[in-house]
Each structure stands twice: as C-alpha cells, then as structure tokens.
Coordinates of C-alpha atoms in Angstrom, one line a residue:
X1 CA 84.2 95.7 103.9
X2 CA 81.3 92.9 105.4
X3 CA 80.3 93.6 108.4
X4 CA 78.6 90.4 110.6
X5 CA 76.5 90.8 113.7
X6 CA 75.6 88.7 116.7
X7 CA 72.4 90.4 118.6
X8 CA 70.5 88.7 121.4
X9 CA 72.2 85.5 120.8
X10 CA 70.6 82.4 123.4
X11 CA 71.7 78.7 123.7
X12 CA 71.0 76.7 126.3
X13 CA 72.4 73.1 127.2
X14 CA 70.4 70.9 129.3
X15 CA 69.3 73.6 132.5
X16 CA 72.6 75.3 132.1
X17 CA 72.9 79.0 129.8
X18 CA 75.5 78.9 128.1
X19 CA 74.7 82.4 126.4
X20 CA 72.7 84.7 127.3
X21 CA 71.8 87.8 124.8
X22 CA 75.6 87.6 123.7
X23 CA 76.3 90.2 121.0
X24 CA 79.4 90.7 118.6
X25 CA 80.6 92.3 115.6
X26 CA 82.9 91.8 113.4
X27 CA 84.4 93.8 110.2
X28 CA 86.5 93.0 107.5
X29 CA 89.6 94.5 107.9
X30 CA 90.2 94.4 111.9
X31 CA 91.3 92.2 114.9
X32 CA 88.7 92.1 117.0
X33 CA 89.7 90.5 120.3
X34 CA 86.7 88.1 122.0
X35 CA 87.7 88.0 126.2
X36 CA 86.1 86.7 129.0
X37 CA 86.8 84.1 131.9
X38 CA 86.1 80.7 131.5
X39 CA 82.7 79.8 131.1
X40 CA 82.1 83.2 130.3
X41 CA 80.5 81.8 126.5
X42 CA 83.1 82.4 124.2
X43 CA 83.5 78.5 123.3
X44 CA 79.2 78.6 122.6
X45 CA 79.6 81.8 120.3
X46 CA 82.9 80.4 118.2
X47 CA 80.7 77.1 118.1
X48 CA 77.5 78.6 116.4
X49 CA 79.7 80.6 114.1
X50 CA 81.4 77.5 112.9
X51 CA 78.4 76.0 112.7
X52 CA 78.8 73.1 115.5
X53 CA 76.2 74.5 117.4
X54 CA 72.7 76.3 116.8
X55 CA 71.8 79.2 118.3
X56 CA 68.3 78.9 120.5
X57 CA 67.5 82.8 119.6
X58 CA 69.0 85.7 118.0
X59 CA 70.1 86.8 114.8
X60 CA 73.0 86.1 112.9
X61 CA 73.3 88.5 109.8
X62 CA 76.2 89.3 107.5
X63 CA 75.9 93.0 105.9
X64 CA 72.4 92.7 107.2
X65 CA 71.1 89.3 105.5
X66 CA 70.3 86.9 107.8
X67 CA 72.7 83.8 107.6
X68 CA 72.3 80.2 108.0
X69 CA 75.5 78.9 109.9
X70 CA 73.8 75.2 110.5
X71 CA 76.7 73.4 109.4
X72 CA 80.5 73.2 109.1
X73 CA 80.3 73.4 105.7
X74 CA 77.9 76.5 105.3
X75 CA 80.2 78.4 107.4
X76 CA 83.0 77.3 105.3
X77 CA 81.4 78.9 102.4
X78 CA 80.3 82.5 104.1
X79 CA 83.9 82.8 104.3
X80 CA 84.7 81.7 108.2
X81 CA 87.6 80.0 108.8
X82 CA 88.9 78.7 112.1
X83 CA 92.6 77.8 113.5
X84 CA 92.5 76.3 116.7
X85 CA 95.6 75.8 119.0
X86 CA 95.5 72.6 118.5
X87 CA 97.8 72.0 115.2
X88 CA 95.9 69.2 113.1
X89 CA 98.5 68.3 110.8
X90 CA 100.2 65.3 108.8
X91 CA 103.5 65.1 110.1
X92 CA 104.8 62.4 107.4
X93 CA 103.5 64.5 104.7
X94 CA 105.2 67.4 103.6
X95 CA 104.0 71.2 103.8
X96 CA 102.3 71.6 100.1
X97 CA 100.6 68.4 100.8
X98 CA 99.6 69.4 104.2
X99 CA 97.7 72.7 102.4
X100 CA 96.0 70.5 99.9
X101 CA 94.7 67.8 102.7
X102 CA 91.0 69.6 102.2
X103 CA 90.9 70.0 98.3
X104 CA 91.6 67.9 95.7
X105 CA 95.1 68.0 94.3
X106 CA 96.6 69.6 91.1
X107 CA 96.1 66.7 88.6
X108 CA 97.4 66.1 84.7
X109 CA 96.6 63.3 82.8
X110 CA 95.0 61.3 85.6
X111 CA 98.1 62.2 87.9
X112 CA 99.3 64.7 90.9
X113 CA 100.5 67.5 89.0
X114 CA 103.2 68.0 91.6
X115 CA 104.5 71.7 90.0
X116 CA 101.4 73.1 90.2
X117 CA 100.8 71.9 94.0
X118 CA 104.2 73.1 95.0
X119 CA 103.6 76.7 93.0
X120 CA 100.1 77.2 94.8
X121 CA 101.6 76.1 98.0
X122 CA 104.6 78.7 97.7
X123 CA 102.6 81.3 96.4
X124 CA 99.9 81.4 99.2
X125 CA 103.0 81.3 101.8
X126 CA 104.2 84.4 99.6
X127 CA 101.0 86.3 100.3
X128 CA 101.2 85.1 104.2
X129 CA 104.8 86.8 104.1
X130 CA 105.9 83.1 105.6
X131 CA 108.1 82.2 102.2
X132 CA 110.7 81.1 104.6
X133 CA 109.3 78.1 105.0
X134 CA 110.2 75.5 102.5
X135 CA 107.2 73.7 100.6
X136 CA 108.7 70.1 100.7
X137 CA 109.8 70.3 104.1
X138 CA 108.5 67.7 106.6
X139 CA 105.6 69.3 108.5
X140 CA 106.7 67.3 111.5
X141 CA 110.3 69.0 111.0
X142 CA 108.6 72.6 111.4
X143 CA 107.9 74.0 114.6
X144 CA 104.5 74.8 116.5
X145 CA 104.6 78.5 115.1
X146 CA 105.7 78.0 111.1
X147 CA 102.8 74.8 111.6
X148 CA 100.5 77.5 112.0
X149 CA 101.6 79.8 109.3
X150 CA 100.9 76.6 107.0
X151 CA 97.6 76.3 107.9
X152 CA 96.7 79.8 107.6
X153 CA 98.4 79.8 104.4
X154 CA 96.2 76.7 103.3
X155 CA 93.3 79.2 103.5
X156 CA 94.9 81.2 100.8
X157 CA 95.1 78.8 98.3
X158 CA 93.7 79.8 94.9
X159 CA 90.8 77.2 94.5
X160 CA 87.7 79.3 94.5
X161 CA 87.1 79.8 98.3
X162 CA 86.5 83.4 99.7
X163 CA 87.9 83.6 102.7
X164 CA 87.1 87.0 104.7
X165 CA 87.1 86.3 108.5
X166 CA 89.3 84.0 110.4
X167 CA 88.7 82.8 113.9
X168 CA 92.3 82.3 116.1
X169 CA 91.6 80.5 119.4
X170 CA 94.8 80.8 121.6
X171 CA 96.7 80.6 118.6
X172 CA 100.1 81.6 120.5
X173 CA 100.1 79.4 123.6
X174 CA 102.3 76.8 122.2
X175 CA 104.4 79.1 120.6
X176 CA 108.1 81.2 121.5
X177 CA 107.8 84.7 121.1
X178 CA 109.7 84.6 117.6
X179 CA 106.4 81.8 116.6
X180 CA 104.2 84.6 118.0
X181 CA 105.9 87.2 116.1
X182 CA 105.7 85.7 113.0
X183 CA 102.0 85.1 113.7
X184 CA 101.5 88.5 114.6
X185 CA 102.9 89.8 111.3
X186 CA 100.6 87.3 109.1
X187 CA 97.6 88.5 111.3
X188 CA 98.9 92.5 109.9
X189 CA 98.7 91.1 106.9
X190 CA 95.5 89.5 106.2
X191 CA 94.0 92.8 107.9
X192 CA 96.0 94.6 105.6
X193 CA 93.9 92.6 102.7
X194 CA 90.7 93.1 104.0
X195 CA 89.9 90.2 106.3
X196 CA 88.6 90.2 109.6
X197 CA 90.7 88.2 113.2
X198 CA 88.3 87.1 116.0
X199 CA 91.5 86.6 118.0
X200 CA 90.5 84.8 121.3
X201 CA 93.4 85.3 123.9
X202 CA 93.5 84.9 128.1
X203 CA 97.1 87.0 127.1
X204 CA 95.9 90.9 127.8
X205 CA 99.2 91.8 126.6
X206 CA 98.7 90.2 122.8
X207 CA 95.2 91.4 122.7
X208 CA 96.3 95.3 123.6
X209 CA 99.1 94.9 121.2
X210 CA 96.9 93.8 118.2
X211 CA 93.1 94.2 118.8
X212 CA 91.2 97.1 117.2
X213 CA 88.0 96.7 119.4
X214 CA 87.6 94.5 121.9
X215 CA 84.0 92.4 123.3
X216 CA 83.3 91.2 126.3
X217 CA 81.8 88.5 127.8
X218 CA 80.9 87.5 131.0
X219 CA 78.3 84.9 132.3
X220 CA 76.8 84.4 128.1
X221 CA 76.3 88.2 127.9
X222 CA 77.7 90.7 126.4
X223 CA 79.2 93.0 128.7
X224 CA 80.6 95.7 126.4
X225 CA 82.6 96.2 123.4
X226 CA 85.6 98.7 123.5
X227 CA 87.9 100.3 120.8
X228 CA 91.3 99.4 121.7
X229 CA 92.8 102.9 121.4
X230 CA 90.5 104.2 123.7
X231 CA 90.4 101.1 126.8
X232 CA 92.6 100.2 129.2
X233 CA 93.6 96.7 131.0
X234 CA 92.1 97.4 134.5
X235 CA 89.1 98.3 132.6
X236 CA 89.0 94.8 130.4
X237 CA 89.6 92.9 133.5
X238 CA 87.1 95.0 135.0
X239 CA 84.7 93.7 132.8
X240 CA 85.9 90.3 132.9
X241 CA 85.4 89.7 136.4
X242 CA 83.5 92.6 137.9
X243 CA 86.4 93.2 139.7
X244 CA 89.0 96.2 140.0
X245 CA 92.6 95.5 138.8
X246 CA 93.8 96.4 142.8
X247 CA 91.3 93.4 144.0
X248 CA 93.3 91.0 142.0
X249 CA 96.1 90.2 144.6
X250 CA 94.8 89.3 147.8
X251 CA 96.9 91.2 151.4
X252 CA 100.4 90.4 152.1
X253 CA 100.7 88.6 155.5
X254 CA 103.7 89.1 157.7
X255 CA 106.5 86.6 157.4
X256 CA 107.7 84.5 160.7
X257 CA 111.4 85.0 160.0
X258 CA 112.1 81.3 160.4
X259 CA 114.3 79.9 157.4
X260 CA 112.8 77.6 154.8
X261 CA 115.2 77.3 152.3
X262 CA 119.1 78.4 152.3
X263 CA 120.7 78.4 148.7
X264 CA 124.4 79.1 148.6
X265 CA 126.3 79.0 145.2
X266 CA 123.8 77.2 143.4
X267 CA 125.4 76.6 140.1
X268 CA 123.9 74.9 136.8
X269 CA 124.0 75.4 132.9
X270 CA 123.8 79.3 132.5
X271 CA 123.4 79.9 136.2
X272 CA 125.4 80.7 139.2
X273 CA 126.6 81.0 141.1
X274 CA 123.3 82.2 143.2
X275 CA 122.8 82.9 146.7
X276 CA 119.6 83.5 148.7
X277 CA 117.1 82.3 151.5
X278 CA 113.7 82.1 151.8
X279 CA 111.6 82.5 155.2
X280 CA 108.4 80.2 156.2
X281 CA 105.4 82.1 155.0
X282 CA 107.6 84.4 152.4
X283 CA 106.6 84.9 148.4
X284 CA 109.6 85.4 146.7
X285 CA 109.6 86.8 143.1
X286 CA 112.2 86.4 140.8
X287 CA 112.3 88.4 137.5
X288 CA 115.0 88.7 134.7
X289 CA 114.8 88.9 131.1
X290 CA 115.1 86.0 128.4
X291 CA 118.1 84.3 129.2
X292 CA 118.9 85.9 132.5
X293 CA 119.0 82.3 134.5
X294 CA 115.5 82.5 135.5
X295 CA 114.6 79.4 132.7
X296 CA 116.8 77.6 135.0
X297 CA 116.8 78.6 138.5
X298 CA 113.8 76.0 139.7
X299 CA 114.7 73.2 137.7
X300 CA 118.2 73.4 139.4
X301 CA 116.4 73.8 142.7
X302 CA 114.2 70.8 142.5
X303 CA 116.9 68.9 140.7
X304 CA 115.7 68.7 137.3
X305 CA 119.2 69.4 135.8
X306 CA 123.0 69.0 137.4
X307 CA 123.6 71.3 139.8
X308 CA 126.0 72.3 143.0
X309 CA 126.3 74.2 145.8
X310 CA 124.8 73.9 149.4
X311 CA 121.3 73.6 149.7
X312 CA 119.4 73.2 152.6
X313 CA 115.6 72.6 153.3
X314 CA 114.7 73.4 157.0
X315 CA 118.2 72.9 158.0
X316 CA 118.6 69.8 156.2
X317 CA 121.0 69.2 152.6
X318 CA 118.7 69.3 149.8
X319 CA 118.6 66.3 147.3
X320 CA 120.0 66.6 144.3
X321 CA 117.2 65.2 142.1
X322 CA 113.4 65.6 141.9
X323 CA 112.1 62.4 143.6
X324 CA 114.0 63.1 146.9
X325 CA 113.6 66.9 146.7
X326 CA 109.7 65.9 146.3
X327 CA 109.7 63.7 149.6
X328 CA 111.4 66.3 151.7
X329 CA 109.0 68.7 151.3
X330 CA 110.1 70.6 147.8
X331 CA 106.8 70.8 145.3
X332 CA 107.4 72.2 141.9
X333 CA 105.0 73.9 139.6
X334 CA 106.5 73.8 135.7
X335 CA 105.6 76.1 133.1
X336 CA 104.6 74.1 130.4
X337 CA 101.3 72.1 131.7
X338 CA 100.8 70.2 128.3
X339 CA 104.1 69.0 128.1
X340 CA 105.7 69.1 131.2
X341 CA 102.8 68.6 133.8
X342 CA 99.8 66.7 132.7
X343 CA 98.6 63.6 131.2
X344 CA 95.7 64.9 128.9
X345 CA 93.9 61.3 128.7
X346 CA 94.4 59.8 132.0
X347 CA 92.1 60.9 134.6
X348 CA 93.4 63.7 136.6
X349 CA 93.8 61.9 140.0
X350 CA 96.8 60.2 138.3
X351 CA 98.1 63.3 137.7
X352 CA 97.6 64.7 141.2
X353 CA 99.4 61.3 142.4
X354 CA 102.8 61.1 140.6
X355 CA 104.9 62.2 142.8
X356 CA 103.6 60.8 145.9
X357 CA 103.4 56.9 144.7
X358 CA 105.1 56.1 147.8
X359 CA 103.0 56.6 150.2
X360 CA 99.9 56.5 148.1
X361 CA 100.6 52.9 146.7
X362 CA 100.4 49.4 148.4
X363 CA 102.5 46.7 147.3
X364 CA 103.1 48.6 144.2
X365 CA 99.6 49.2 143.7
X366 CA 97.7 52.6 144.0
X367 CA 95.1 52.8 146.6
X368 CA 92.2 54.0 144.7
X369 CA 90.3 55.2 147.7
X370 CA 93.0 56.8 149.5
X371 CA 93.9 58.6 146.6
X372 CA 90.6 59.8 145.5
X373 CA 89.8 60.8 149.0
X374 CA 93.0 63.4 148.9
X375 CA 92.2 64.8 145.5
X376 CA 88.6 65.6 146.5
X377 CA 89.8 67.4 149.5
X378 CA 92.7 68.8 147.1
X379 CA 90.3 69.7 144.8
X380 CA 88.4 71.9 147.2
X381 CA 91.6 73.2 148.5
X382 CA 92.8 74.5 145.1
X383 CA 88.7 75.5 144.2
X384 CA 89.3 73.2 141.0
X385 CA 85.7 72.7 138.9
X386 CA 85.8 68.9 137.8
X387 CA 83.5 65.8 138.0
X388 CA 85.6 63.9 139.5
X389 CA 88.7 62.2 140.2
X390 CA 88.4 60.3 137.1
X391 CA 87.5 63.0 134.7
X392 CA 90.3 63.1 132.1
X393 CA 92.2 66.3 132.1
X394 CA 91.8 67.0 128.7
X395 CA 88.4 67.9 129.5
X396 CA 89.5 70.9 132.0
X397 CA 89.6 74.5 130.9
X398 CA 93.4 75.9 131.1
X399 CA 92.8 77.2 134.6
X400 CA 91.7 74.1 135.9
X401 CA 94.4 72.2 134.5
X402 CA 96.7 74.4 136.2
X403 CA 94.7 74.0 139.2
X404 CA 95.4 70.1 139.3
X405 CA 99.3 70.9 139.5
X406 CA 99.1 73.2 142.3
X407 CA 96.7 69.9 144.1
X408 CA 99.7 67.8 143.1
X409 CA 102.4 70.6 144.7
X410 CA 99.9 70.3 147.8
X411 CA 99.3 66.9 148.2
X412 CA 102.9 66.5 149.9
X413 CA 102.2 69.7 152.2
X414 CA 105.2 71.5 151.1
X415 CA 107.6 73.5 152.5
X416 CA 108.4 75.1 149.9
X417 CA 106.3 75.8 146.5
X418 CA 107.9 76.5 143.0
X419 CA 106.3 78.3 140.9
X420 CA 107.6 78.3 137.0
X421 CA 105.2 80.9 135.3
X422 CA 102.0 79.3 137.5
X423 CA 99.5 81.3 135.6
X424 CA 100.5 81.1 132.0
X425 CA 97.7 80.6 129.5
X426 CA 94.5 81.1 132.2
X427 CA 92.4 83.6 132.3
X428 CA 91.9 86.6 134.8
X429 CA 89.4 84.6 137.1
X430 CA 91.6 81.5 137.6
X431 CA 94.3 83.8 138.3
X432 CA 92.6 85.6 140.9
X433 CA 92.1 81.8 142.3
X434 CA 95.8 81.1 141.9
X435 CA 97.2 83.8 143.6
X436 CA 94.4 83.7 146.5
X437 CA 96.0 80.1 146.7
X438 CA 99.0 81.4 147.0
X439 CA 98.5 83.7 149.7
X440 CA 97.0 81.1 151.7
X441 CA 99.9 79.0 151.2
X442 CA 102.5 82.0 152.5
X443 CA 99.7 82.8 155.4
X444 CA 100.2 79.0 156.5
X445 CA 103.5 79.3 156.6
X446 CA 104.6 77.4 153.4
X447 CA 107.3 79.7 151.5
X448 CA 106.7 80.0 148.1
X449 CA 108.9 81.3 145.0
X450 CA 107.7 82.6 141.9
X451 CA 109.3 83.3 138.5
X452 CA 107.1 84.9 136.7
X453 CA 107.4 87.3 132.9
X454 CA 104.5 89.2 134.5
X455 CA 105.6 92.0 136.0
X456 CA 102.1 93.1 137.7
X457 CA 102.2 89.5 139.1
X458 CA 105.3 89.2 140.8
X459 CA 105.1 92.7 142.2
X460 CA 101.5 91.9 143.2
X461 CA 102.3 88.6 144.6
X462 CA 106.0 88.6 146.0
X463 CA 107.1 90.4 149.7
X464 CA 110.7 90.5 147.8
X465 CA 111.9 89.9 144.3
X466 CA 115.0 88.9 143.3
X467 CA 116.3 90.4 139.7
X468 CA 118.6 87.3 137.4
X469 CA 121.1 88.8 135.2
X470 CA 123.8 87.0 133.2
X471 CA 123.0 83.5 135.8
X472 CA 123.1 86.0 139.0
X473 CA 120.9 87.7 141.3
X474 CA 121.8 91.2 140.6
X475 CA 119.9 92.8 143.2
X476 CA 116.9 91.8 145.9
X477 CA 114.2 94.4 146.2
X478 CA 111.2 94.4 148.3
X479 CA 108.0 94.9 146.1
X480 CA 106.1 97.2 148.2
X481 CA 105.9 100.2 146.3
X482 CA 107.4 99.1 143.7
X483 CA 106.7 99.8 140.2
X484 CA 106.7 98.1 136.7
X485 CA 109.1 100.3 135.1
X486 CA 111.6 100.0 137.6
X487 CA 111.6 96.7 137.8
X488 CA 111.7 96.5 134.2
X489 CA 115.0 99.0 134.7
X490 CA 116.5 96.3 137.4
X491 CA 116.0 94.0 135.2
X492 CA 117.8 95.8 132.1
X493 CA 120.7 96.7 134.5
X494 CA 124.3 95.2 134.4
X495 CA 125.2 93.2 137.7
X496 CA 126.4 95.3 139.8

C-alpha cells in the first residue's frame, strides 16, 4: 500500500505561521481523520497537498521519494484527489456529463459517442456502490448527498488516472443522515480497494465512527496522531484545545424564578399540543429523536410556520409571526446558517441588521454608522474574529459565521434566545465560545432554549431538558446528574 509523509512541514504568510513543524501520514487503505480548531492549519496542509500552496520547509515524500506537489495538476497525477463541501457541478447537464466535465468525451467518427459515456459513467457508479443513481438524470434534480457520490464516482472513471488518496473536507455538512450514510458506505468502499480518506470533520461523532487513526493539529503543529481503536473523545478534544472535556461547559448560575416565557397548547404541523414555561436566566434543553416535534418546536415559537395556543412573552400575548415576535424581544438562532441565516456575499453587518431595520434605518435608509457601531460592540460581545463590518461572510470560518447569528439574536437584547442546533458544523473552540455566550446570556438574565442532537451539549448546557415524543413533551428532567444514556432512554420512551 503507498504510504505519504508530512515531517517538519513550515509555511508562513506575511508575519503570520500558518504551520509550524505540522506532520501527517497517510496509507493506502485507511480513513485517516485530520482535526483541529480553526486556524489550527488544517486549510495550509490540504493546500500544499493539492498543490495551491508551497511549503516554506519540510519534506513531502511518497513511499519515501521526495514529491513535487507545486501545482494542481502534479498533485492530480500522484494520485490526490480532493472533494470539497462545496458541490461544483453543472446543474443543466446531466450526471454522465457531469463525470466527464474534466476529460475529453467518448468520441466516434468525430462525434460524442454517447453509449460509451453513459457505460463508463454507470460503471464507475457500480464500483462506488451508488448504481441507484440514474446516469441521464439532471444533476440539479439530485440532492446534496447523491451530488457527491457523482463526483467521487468521476474519479473512478477508466481514463488512465491512478487515483489512491482522496481528501474529503466536511463532506457531510450539507447532507441528511441517509446523504451521509451513503457517503459513509462509498468511503468503506474505496478503503476496501486500497485507497486512502484524509477525511476532515469538526463532527467528533463521524470521525470516531470512521477514522482509523486520527492527527492532530493545533496552532500549525502537530500535536499527536492516535489510532482510533485505542483514543477516546475527551482525549481528541483534549488535544484540540488543551482543554479537558469537563472545561467545555462553563458553571450553571441560579435562575431568578421570574417567568419569561409561558407556552400553553402550542400546536403546529406534527406538534402539540405542548405546554411549558421558561424562567429569566434559565437554559432550557429540549431533546427528542428524528421526528419527535423538535424540527418544529422554535419555528412555531417564533412564528415561522402556523401555529395556536397561548403564548405569552413577559406577561404579554406572543405574535404570531417572526417580525413582531423579533420586536418584542423573541431572537431566533436557525440551524441551517447557509441557507437559513446568512448572506455569503454581503458584508456581515447586513446580516447582523435584518431583523432590526426598524430602528436601525432612517427614512428607509440604513444608518451605516449606527449600525456598524452595534456590530463592533456585538462583535466583541459574541468574541467574533473578523475585519470588519464589511467583510463578507463567506470569508468567516464556520464558527464565526455562527458567531454573527448569535450578534444578530443579541442586537435586539432578547428576552428570550432560540437556539436550533447553535453549534452545528463548528469546531470544539468556537463551541467552547458559544456556550460561554450562552451562559452569560442565562447569568444576565435572558432565558434561553436549546434544541440540540447533542446529547453532551444539552446536558452540559441546559438547567432542565424537556424530552419531544410523537409532537409532545413526554417528560421534563433536570440535567444535573444526568446522563447520556438515559436521556437517550427518555428519549426512546413512549409518552407517558
């Protein structure tokens, strides 16, 4: 099987280090996970292997002959290849002409030989176990996860290439857990053949699922490489952050007792009807499984979808749709920050701004000044690394994308903060940020409710945590002392 090694890798941009002595192997035939918080290098290392980039110092060797990586295409042909989360794809053209976008097509007699496209097409699918999808389909028709089984496949195309060692950079964070699934099983079986998966991920869960070792990173040096089988998560976040696994969630802070929010018979599509009240200064967890309501349960609460029942905000009826609930003092987090939260190419002070126009406009116009004023204090707030209030958000890592949504939740000083999945797709640093944030929030006195699919998190985060099953809150527990597997059993438990 190759083997290729990293050792004493250095590249420096400007004054800044991006990696210092970084090290990594990788073998033909394993998932080898590549973690570490944001700025921690991993973007620098991908970079130089793809060729992007040039390494200042170290050694780059594969089965222990030095390679030349100085160009896209010379690390095309020792055998890298790399899918990005980002799906760059023709959605016009159909799936076999998608996987032939990089290589000439199938010609006879001076035309597309269209049998022979659609046979190669179908048969690298085959070998990808992905012959469900259907060669002259649309590629806009297929969905994020079979999109990215069609570009792996593409690799696989009999045209000469040699292939051995594909580099997945958050390959699942646009996709359901069936896309992921299916992913999972093509990664099986290109190990299976012999090839090698640097398989970046924030998601510890993936990684421990599917890595075989795992490397560090942290600061642009290697920090340790770890077989899988023999590691646990406290001590990969360990090494991640120099911090123990118990130092993650900050101290609960008593509650005042004084009501925030009253919810009676709250009823919406596949919910209800739910009943429950929130105190100032109170983190609230909810938990259910897929299905169980909690998709629905903030959406209904800031208005997003129809709802009824009595809702009351400090004493006062609730609106019943997002722009009022907004201006009384009901901020709301969504799940989805690409497409549900952010504008990628406007600058992120528009962002921060959407739902306070009102009071940040004048005569219809937005008062620049004003508005950049609150974002940089926002911005301190919420310990969000930018350039400015102009910088587009596109150029923000994951965690400080998500940052700028919790700065727009603030800007309005809530009463109450929802929180849809608030650190999905961030790594362990910017979560410690986000749920220090949160903490501050409760200690201040804002409540705050959380529906989260992390278990650690809601138990780590929430003084009580309401269990969803079938659209109703089955049960209320408090999470001190509680633990993953019985919330995991609430959660699995028939209303009672």
């Amino acid at each position: 099987m190759p083997e290729l090694r990293l050792s004493g890798i250095v590249k420096t941009f400007g004054s800044a280090r991006a990696l210092n002595g970084a090290e990594l192997s990788l073998r033909g035939g394993e998932v080898h996970a590549l973690m570490g918080e944001n700025g921690a290098g991993k973007s620098t290392l991908i970079r130089i292997l793809a060729g992007l980039d040039s390494a200042d110092a170290g050694e780059v060797a594969l089965d222990g002959v030095a390679l030349r990586l100085g160009s896209p295409a010379l690390a095309k042909a020792a055998g890298f290849r790399f899918l990005h989360q980002e799906n760059h794809v023709v959605p016009a053209l159909s799936v076999a002409e998608n996987m032939h976008l990089s290589r000439p097509y199938p010609q006879r007699l001076g035309l597309v030989h269209w049998a022979k496209l659609r046979d190669a097409a179908a048969a690298a699918l085959g070998r990808l176990g992905a012959s469900h999808i259907d060669v002259w389909s649309g590629m806009g028709s297929l969905g994020p996860g079979d999109q990215m089984l069609v570009r792996i496949a593409a690799t696989l195309l009999d045209d000469g290439d040699a292939p051995w060692a594909y580099v997945m950079d958050e390959p699942t964070a646009a996709l359901t857990g069936a896309e992921a699934e299916r992913l999972f099983q093509a990664i099986a079986a290109l190990k299976a053949a012999g090839a090698a998966v640097l398989y970046v991920s924030h998601r510890m869960d993936e990684v421990m699922h599917l890595a075989d070792r795992i490397t560090v990173l942290r600061d642009g040096a290697h920090v340790a490489t770890r077989d899988r089988a023999a590691t646990s998560r406290d001590e990969i976040i360990h090494d991640m952050t120099g911090r123990d696994m118990a130092d993650l969630f900050p101290r609960r802070a008593a509650t005042s007792g004084v009501l925030a929010l009253s919810v009676q018979d709250l009823r919406s599509v596949g919910l209800g009807p739910v009943s429950f009240e929130v105190a100032q200064g109170e983190v609230l967890g909810v938990a259910g499984l897929s299905g169980s309501g909690r998709e629905v349960l903030l959406r209904a609460l800031i208005g997003a979808v129809p709802r009824a029942g009595e809702l009351h905000l400090r004493g006062v009826p609730l609106a019943a749709n997002p722009a009022g609930a907004w201006a009384q003092g009901l901020a709301y987090v969504p799940p989805e920050r690409r497409t549900e939260g952010v504008m990628p190419r406007r600058a992120l002070a528009e962002t921060v701004a959407l739902p306070h126009l009102s009071r940040l406009s004048n005569f219809g116009f937005l008062q620049r000044r004003k508005t950049d004023r609150l974002v940089r204090r926002l911005a301190q707030d919420v310990r969000l690394k930018a350039s400015g209030p102009d910088q587009p958000i596109a150029e923000l890592s994951g965690g400080n994308q998500q940052k700028v949504l919790f700065a727009r939740a603030l800007a309005g000083d809530p009463a109450v903060l929802l929180l849809d999945e608030p650190t999905r797709g961030v790594d362990v640093g910017a979560k410690f940020d986000i749920y220090a944030l949160i903490r501050d929030l409760a200690a201040k006195g804002t409540a705050v409710i959380v529906v989260s699919s992390d278990l650690p998190e809601l138990i780590g985060l929430s003084d009580r945590i309401a269990i969803l099953t079938a659209g109703r809150i089955s049960q209320i527990l408090p999470a001190a002392g509680l633990t993953e597997a019985a919330l995991l059993t609430a959660c699995y438990q028939k209303e009672s």
